[in-house]
Short mmCIF file of C-alpha atoms and ligand atoms in Angstrom, two decimals:
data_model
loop_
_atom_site.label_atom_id
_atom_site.label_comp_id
_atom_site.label_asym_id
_atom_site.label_seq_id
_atom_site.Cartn_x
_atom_site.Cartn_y
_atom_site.Cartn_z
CA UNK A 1 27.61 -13.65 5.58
CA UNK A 2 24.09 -15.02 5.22
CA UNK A 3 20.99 -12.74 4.62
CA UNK A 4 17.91 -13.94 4.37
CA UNK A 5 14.83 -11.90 3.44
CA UNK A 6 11.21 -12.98 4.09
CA UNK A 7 8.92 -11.67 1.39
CA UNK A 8 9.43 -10.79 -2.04
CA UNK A 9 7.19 -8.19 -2.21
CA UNK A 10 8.87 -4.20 -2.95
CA UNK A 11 10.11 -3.47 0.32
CA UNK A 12 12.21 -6.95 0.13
CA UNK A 13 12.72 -6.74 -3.35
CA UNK A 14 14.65 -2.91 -3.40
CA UNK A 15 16.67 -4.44 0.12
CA UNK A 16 18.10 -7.04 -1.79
CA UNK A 17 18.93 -5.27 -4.99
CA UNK A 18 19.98 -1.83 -3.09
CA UNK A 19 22.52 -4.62 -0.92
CA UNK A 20 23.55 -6.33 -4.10
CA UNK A 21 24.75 -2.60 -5.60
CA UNK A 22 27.48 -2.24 -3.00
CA UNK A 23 27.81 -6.38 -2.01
CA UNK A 24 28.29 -8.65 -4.56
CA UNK A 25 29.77 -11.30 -1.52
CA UNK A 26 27.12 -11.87 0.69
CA UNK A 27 24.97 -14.90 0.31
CA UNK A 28 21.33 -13.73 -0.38
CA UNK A 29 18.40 -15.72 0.13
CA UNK A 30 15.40 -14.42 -0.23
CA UNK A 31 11.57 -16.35 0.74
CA UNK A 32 8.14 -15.95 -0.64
CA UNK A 33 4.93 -17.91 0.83
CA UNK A 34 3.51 -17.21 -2.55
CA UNK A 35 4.51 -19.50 -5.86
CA UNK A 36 5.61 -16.60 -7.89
CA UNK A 37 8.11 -14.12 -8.91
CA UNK A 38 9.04 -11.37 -7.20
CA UNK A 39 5.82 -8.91 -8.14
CA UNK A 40 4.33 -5.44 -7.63
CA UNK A 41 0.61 -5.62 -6.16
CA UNK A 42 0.10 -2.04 -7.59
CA UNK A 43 0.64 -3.54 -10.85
CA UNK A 44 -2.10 -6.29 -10.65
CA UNK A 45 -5.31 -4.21 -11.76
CA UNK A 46 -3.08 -3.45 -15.12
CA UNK A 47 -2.03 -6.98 -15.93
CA UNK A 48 -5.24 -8.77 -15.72
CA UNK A 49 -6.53 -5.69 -17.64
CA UNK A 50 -4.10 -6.18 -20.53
CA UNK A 51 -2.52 -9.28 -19.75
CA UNK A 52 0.91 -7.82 -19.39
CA UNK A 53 3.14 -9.01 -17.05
CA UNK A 54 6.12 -6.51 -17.80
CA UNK A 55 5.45 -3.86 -14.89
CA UNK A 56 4.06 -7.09 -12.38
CA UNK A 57 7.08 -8.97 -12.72
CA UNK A 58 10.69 -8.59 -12.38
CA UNK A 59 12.40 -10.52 -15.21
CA UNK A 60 12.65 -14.23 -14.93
CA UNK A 61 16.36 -13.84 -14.54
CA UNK A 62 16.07 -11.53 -11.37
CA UNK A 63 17.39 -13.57 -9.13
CA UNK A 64 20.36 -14.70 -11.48
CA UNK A 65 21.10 -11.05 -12.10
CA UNK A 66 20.98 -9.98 -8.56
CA UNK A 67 22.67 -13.38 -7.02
CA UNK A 68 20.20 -14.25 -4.91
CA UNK A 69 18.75 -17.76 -4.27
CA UNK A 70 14.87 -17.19 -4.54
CA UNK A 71 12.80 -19.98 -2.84
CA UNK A 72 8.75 -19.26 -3.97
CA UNK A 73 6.17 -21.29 -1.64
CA UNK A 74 8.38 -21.21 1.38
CA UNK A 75 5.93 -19.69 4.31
CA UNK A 76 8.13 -18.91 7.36
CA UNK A 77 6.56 -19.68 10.56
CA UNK A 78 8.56 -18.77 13.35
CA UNK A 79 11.57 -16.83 14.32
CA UNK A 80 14.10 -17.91 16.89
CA UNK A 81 15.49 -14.93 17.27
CA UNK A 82 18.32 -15.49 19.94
CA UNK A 83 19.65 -18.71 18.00
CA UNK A 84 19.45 -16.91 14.67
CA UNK A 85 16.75 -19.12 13.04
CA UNK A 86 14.29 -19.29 10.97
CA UNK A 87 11.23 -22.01 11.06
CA UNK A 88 9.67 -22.51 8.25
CA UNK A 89 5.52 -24.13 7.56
CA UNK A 90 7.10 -27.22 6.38
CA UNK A 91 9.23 -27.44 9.68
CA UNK A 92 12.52 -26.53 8.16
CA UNK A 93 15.22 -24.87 10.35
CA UNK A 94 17.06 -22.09 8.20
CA UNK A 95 20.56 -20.08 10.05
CA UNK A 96 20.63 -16.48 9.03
CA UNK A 97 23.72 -13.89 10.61
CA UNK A 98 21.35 -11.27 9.71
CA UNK A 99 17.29 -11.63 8.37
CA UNK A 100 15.66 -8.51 6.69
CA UNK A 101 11.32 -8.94 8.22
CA UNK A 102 9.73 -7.68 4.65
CA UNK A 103 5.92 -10.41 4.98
CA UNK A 104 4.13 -7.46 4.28
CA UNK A 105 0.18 -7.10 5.12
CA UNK A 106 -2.65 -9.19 4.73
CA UNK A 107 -6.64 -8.69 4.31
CA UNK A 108 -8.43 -7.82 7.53
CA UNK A 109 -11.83 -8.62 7.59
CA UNK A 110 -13.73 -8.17 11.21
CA UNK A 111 -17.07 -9.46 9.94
CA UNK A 112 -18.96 -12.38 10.92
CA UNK A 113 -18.56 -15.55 8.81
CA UNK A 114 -15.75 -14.27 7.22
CA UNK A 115 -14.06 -17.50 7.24
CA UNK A 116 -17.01 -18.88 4.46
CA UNK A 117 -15.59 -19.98 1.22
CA UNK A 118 -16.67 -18.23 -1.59
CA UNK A 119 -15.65 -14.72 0.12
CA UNK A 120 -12.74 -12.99 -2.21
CA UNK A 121 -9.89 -10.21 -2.20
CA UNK A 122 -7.33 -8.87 -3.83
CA UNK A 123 -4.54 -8.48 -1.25
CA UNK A 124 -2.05 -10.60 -3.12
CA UNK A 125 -1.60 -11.95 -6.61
CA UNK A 126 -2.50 -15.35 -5.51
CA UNK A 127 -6.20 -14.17 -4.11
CA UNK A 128 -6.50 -12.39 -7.00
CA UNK A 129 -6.07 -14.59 -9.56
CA UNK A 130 -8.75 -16.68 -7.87
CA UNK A 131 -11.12 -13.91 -7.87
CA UNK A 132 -10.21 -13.25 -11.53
CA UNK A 133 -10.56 -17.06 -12.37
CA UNK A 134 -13.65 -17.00 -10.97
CA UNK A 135 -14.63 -13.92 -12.79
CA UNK A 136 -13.40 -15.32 -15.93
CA UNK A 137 -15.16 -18.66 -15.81
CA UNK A 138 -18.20 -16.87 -16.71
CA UNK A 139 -20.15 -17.84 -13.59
CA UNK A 140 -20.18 -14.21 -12.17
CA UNK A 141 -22.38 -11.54 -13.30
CA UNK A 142 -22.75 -9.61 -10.02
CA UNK A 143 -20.31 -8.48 -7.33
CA UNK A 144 -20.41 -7.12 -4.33
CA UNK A 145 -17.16 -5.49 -2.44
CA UNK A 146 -17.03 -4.68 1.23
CA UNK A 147 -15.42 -1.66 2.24
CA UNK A 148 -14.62 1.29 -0.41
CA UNK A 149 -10.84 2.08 0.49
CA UNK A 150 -8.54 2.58 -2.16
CA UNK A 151 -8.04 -1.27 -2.80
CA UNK A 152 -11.91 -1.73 -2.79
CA UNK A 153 -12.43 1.43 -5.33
CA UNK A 154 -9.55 -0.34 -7.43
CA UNK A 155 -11.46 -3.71 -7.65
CA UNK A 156 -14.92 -1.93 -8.14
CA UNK A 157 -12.79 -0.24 -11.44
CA UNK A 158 -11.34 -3.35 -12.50
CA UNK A 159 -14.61 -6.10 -12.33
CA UNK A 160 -16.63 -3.29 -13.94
CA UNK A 161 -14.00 -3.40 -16.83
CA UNK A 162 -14.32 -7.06 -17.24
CA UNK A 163 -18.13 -6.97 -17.23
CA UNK A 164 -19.56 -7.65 -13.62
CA UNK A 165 -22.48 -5.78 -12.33
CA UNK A 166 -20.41 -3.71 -9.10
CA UNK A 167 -21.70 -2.89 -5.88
CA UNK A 168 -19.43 -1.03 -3.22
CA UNK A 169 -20.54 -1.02 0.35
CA UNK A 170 -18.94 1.60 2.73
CA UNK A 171 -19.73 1.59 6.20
CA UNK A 172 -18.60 5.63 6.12
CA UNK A 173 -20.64 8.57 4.37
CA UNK A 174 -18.17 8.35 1.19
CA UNK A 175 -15.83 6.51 -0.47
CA UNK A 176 -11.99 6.26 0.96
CA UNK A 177 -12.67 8.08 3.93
CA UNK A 178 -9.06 7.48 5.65
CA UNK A 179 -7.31 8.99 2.91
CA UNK A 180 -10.07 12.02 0.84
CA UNK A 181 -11.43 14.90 2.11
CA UNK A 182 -15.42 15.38 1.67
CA UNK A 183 -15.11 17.13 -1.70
CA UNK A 184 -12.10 14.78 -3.09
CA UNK A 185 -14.41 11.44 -1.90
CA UNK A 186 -17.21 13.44 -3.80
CA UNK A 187 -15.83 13.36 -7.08
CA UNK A 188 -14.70 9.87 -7.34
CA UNK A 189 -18.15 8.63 -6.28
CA UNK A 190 -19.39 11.18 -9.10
CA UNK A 191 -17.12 8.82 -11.97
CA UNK A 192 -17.68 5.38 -10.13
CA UNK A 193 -21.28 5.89 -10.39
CA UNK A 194 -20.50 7.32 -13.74
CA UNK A 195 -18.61 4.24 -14.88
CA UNK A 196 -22.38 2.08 -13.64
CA UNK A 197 -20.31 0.72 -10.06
CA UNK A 198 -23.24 1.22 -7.94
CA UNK A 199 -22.23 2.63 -4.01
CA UNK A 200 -23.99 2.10 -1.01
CA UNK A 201 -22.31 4.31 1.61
CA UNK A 202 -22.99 4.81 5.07
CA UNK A 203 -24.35 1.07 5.05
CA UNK A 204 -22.26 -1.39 7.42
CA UNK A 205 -21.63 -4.58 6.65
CA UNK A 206 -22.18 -6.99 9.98
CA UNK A 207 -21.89 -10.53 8.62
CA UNK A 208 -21.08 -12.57 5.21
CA UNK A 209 -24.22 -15.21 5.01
CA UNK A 210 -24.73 -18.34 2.99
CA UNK A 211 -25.12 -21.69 3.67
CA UNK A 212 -22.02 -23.64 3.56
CA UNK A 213 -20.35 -21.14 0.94
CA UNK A 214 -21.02 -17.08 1.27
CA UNK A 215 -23.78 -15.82 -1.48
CA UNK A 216 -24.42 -12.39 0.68
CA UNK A 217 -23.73 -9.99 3.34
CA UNK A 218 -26.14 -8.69 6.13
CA UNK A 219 -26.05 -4.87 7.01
CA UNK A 220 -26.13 -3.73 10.15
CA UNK A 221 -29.57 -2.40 9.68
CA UNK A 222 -31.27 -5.56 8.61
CA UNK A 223 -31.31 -5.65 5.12
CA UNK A 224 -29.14 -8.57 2.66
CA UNK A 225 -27.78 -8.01 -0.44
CA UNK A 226 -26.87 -10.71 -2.64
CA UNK A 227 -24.02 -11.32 -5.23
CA UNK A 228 -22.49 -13.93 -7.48
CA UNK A 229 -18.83 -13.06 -5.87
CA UNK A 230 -18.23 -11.23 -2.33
CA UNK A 231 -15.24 -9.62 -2.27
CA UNK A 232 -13.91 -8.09 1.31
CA UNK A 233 -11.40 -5.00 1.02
CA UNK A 234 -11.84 -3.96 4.69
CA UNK A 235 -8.52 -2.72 5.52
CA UNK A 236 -5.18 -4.89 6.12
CA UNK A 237 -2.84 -5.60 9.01
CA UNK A 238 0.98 -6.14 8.99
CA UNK A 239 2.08 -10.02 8.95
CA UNK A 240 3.61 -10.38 12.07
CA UNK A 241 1.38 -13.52 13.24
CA UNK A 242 4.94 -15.86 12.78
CA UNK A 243 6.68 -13.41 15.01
CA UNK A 244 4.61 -14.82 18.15
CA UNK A 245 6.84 -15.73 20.72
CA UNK A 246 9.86 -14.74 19.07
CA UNK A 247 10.56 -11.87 21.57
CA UNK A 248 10.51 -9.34 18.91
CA UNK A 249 8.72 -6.00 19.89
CA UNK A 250 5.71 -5.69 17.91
CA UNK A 251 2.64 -3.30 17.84
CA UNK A 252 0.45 -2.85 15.15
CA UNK A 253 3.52 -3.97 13.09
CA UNK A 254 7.16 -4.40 13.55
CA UNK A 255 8.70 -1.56 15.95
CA UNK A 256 11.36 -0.34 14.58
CA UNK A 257 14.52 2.35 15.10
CA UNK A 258 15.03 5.02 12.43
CA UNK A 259 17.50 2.57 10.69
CA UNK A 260 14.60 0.19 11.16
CA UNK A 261 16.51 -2.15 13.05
CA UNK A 262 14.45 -4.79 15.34
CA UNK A 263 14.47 -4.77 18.85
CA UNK A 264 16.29 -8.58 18.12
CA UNK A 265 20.01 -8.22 16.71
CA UNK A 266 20.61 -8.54 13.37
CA UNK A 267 16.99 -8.25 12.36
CA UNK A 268 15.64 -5.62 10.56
CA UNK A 269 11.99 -4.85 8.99
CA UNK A 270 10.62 -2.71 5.83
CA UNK A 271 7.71 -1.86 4.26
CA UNK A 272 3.83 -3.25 4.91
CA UNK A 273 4.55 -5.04 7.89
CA UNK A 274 6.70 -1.92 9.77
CA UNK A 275 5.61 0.23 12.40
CA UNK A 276 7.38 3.02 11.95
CA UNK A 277 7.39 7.26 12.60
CA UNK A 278 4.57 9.13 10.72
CA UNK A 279 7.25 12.05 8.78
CA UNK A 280 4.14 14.82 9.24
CA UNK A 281 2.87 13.81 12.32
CA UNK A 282 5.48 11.76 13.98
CA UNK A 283 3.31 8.96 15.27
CA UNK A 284 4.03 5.67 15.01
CA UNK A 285 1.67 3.84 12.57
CA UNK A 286 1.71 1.29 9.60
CA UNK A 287 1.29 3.67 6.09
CA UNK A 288 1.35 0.94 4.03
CA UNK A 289 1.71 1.84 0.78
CA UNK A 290 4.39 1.19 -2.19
CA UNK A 291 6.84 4.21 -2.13
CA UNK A 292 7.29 3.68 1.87
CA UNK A 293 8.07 0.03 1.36
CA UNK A 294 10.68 1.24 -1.27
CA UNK A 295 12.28 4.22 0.56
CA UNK A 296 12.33 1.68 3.85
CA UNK A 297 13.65 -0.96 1.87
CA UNK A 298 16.54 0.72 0.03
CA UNK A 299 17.60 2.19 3.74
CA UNK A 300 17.62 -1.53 4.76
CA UNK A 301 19.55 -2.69 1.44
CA UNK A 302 22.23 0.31 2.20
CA UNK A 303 22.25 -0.95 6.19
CA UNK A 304 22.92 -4.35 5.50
CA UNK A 305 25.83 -3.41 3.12
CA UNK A 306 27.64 -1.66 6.42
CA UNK A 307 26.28 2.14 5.99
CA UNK A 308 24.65 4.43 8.82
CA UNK A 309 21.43 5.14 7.05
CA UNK A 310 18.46 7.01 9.08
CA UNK A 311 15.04 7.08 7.20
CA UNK A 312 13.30 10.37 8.08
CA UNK A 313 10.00 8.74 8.46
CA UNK A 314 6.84 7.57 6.05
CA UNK A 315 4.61 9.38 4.09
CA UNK A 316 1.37 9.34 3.59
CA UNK A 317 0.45 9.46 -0.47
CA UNK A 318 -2.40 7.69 -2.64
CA UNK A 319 -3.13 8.08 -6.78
CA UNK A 320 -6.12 6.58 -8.24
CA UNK A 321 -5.01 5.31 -11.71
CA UNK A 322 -7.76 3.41 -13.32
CA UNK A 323 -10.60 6.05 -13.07
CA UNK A 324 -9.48 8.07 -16.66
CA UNK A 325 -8.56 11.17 -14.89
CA UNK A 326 -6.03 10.86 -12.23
CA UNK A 327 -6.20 11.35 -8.75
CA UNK A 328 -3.16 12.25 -6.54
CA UNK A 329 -3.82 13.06 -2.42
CA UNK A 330 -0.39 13.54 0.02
CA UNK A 331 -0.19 14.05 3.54
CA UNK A 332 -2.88 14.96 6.05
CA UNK A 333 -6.70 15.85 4.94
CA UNK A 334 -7.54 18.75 6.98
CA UNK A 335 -5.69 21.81 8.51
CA UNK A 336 -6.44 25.27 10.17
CA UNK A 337 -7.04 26.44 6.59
CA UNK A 338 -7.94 24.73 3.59
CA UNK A 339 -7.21 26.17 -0.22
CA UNK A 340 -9.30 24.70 -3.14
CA UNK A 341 -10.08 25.25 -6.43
CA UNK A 342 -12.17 24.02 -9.17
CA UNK A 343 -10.90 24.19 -12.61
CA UNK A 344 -11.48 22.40 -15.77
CA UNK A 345 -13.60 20.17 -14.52
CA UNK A 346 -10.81 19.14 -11.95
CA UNK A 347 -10.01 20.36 -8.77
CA UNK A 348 -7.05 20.71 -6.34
CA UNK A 349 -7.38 20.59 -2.62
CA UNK A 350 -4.33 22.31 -0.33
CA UNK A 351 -4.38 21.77 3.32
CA UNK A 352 -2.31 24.76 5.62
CA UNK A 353 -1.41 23.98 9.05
CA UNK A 354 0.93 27.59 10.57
CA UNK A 355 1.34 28.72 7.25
CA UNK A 356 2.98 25.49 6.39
CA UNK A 357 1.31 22.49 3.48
CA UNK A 358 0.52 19.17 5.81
CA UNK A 359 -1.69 18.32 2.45
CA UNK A 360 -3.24 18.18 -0.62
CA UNK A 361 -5.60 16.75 -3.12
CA UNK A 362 -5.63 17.25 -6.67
CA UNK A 363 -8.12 15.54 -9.23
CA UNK A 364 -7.15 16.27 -13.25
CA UNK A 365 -4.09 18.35 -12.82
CA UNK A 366 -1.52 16.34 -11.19
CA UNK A 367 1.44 17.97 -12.67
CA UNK A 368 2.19 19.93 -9.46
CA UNK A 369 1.91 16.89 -7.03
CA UNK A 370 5.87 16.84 -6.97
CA UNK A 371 6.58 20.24 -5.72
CA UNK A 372 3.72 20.27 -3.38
CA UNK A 373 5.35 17.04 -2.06
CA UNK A 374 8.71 18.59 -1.63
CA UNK A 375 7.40 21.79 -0.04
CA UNK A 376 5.47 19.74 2.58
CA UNK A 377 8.63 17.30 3.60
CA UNK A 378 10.27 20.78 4.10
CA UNK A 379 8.09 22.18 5.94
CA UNK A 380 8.27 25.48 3.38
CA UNK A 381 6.53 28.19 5.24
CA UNK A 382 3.97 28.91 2.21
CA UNK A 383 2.65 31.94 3.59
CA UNK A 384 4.36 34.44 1.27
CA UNK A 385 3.14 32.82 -1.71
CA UNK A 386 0.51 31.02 -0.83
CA UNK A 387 -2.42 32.33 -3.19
CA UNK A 388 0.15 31.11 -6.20
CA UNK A 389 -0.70 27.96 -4.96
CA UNK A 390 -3.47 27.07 -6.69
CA UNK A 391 -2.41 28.55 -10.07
CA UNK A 392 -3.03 26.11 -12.68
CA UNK A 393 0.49 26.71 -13.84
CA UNK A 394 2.39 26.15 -10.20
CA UNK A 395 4.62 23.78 -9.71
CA UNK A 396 5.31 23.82 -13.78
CA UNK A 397 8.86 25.03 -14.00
CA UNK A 398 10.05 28.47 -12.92
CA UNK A 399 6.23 29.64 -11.29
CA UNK A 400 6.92 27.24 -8.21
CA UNK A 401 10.92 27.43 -8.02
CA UNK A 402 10.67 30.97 -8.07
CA UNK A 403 8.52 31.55 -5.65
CA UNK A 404 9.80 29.05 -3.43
CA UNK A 405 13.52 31.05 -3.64
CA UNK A 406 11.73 34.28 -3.02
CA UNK A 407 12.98 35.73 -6.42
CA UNK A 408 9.11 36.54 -7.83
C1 FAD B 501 -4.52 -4.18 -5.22
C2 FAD B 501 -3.50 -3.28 -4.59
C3 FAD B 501 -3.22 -2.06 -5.18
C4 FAD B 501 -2.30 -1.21 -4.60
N1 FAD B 501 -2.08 -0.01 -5.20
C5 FAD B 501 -1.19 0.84 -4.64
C6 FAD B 501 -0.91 2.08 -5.26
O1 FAD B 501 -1.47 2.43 -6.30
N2 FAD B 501 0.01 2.91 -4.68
C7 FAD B 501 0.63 2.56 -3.51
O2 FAD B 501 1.43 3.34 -3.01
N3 FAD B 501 0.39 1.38 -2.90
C8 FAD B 501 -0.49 0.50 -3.43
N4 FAD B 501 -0.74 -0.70 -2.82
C9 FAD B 501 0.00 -1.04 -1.57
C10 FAD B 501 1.37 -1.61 -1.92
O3 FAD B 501 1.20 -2.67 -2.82
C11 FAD B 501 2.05 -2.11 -0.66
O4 FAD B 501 2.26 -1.02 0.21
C12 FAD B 501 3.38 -2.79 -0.98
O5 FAD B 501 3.20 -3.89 -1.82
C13 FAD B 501 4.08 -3.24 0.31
O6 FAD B 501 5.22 -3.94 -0.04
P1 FAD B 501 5.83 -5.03 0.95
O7 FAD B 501 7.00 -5.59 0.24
O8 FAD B 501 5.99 -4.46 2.30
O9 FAD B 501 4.69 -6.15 1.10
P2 FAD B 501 3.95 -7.05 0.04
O10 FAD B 501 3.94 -6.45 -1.30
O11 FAD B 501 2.65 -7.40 0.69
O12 FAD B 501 4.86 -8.36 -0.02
C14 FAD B 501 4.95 -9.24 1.07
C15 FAD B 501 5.63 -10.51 0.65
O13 FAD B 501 5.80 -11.33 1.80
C16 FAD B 501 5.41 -12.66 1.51
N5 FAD B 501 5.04 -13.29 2.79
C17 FAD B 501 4.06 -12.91 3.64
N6 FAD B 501 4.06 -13.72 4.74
C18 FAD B 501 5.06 -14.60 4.55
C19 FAD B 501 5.58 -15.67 5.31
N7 FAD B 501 5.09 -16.00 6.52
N8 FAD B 501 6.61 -16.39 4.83
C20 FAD B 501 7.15 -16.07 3.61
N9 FAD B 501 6.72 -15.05 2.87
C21 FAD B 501 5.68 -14.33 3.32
C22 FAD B 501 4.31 -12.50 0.50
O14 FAD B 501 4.11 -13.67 -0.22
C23 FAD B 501 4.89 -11.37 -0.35
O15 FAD B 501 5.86 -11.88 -1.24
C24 FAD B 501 -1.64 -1.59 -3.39
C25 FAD B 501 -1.91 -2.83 -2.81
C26 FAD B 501 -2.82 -3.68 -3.40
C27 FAD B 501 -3.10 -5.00 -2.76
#
């Protein structure tokens, strides 16, 4: 049997080595458009911070160890789904008997002139080593970032690390408005500002300017700001561009079933590029972030090795990690009744919906995240207990466990 796996990102990477565990027959190929290793784009901000590579790469022997054949710079193009084929950019034809889709997301960036050179991101190790390069070079004293979600907030922590002079600008009244409540988005503005990254919120960028190469961006009301690099972190969308025409059903990603199999036989899809069932809400929608392209990518690996595996939907969950305190947020940001304290100079944030956690929010104290996590995926009725909650000491042992079994 033939697998091949597009992308070589975490959601491919787990398939393949999840398969491996309980296949060691199959023949494994696995493509990435990009000329590297296997890597983790979480892991990016650290290594050109330090300069290690042991947390962005798997070893060099990866693909020895795991018996796959790992082809790096191979962009796939097209699927013929019905024949079983792949395309790829350099017009290769490639048979699979069954193809894991795992291409991931890419920058989207709905402002004029955004196709000027000279306009930045971070979505992928090979932008970001430009940007870094570029950084590096000693050319750049000033940047500017577009959009303040929690890739822009990440780069904003980063450049002002390696020296640059950072402004953020946020079309919304605060900083990662998808994913923080009010108060949460309040205190990470409070330590980016702290740290000098200068924010510009509720201003809306309308167009990247610059004559032949981009020096600037135009706000909606009028005014232009200027910067030696212009980076864009305005959101992504799921690589799915090379499934045109293959007959695959798509939406804002990949559609998927529950043991995110295609609507094509023999296909199946994980992580970034996935549309898949919301586990709170049970919408369909793309939460693209690393522990869903894991989870999704282990049910794939376990799938493809012949075993009826159902995921029970993504989650939503962000941590900030560069900021010097942490920041952990889970689930949905609002409810019919919202628990918060401030404590130590931190804060946690719970969200109630009937008496059950759809969220939370914690700043400083993270210790609890886990439990909070696990009594939200249950659905734990909270209501007996609830005030215990926000107890510095919850979730630490026997305070949480116990009240979760009734026996304080
Ligand atoms: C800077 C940054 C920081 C992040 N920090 C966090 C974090 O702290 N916590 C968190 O949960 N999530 C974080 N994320 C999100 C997380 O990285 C993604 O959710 C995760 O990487 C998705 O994994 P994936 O394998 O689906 O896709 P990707 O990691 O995007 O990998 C996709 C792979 O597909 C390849 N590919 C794409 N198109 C093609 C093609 N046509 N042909 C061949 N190969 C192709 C790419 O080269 C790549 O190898 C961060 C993302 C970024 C960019």
């Amino acid at each position: 049997m033939r697998i091949i796996i597009v992308g070589a990102g975490p959601a491919g990477v787990t398939a393949a080595e999840t398969l491996r565990t309980f296949d060691r027959a199959a023949e494994v190929v696995m493509l990435s458009a990009e000329p590297y290793p296997p890597y983790s784009p979480p892991a990016m901000a650290d290594h050109f911070l330090t300069g290690s590579t042991s947390h962005l790469w798997r070893a060099d022997d990866w693909p020895k160890r795991f018996g796959v054949e790992y082809r790096m710079g191979v962009a796939v193009a097209g699927l013929e789904a019905e024949s079983h084929r792949l395309r790829t950019q350099a017009g290769e034809l490639l048979e699979y008997d069954k193809l894991v889709i795992a291409t991931g997301s890419r920058l989207y960036a709905p402002l004029e002139g955004n196709d000027l050179p000279g306009i930045y991101n971070f979505k992928s190790l090979t932008a970001a080593e430009e940007l870094v390069g570029r950084v590096r070079s000693g050319e750049a004293r000033t940047a500017l970032i577009v959009g303040a979600g929690f890739i822009g907030v990440e780069i904003a922590v980063l450049l002002r690390k390696l020296g640059l002079e950072v402004t953020m600008l946020e079309m919304l009244g605060q900083v990662m408005p998808r994913v923080l409540d009010p108060e949460t988005a309040g205190y990470v503005e409070g330590v980016l500002r702290g740290m000098g990254v200068e924010l510009r919120l509720g201003a809306k960028g309308k167009s990247f300017i610059g004559n032949g190469r981009a020096d600037g961006v135009l706000i909606e009301d009028g005014e232009t700001l200027h910067a030696d690099v212009l980076i864009a972190s305005t959101g992504v969308r799921p690589n799915i561009d090379w499934l045109e025409g293959s007959g695959l059903e798509v939406g804002w990603g990949v559609r998927v079933d529950d043991r995110l199999r295609t609507t094509a036989p023999d296909v199946f899809a994980s992580g970034d590029v996935v549309e898949a069932a919301d586990r709170l809400t049970g919408e369909r929608s793309v939460n693209a972030i690393f522990p869903n392209a894991v989870a999704q990518g282990t049910v794939v690996g376990l799938n493809l090795a012949g075993h009826e595996v159902r995921t029970e939907g993504t989650d939503r969950m962000n941590s900030l990690k560069h900021l010097g305190v942490p920041v952990v947020v889970a689930g949905l940001k609002d409810g019919d009744e919202v628990l918060r304290r401030r404590r130590n100079g931190g804060m946690r944030t719970l969200f109630l919906k009937d008496g059950r956690l759809v969220g939370f929010q914690m700043v400083g104290e993270v210790a609890a995240a886990g439990v909070f996590r696990s009594l939200m995926n249950r659905r734990q009725d909270v209501r007996a207990f609830k005030d215990r909650l926000l107890q510095p000491t919850f979730g630490q042992g026997t305070v949480a466990w116990g009240a979760i079994s009734g026996k304080m």
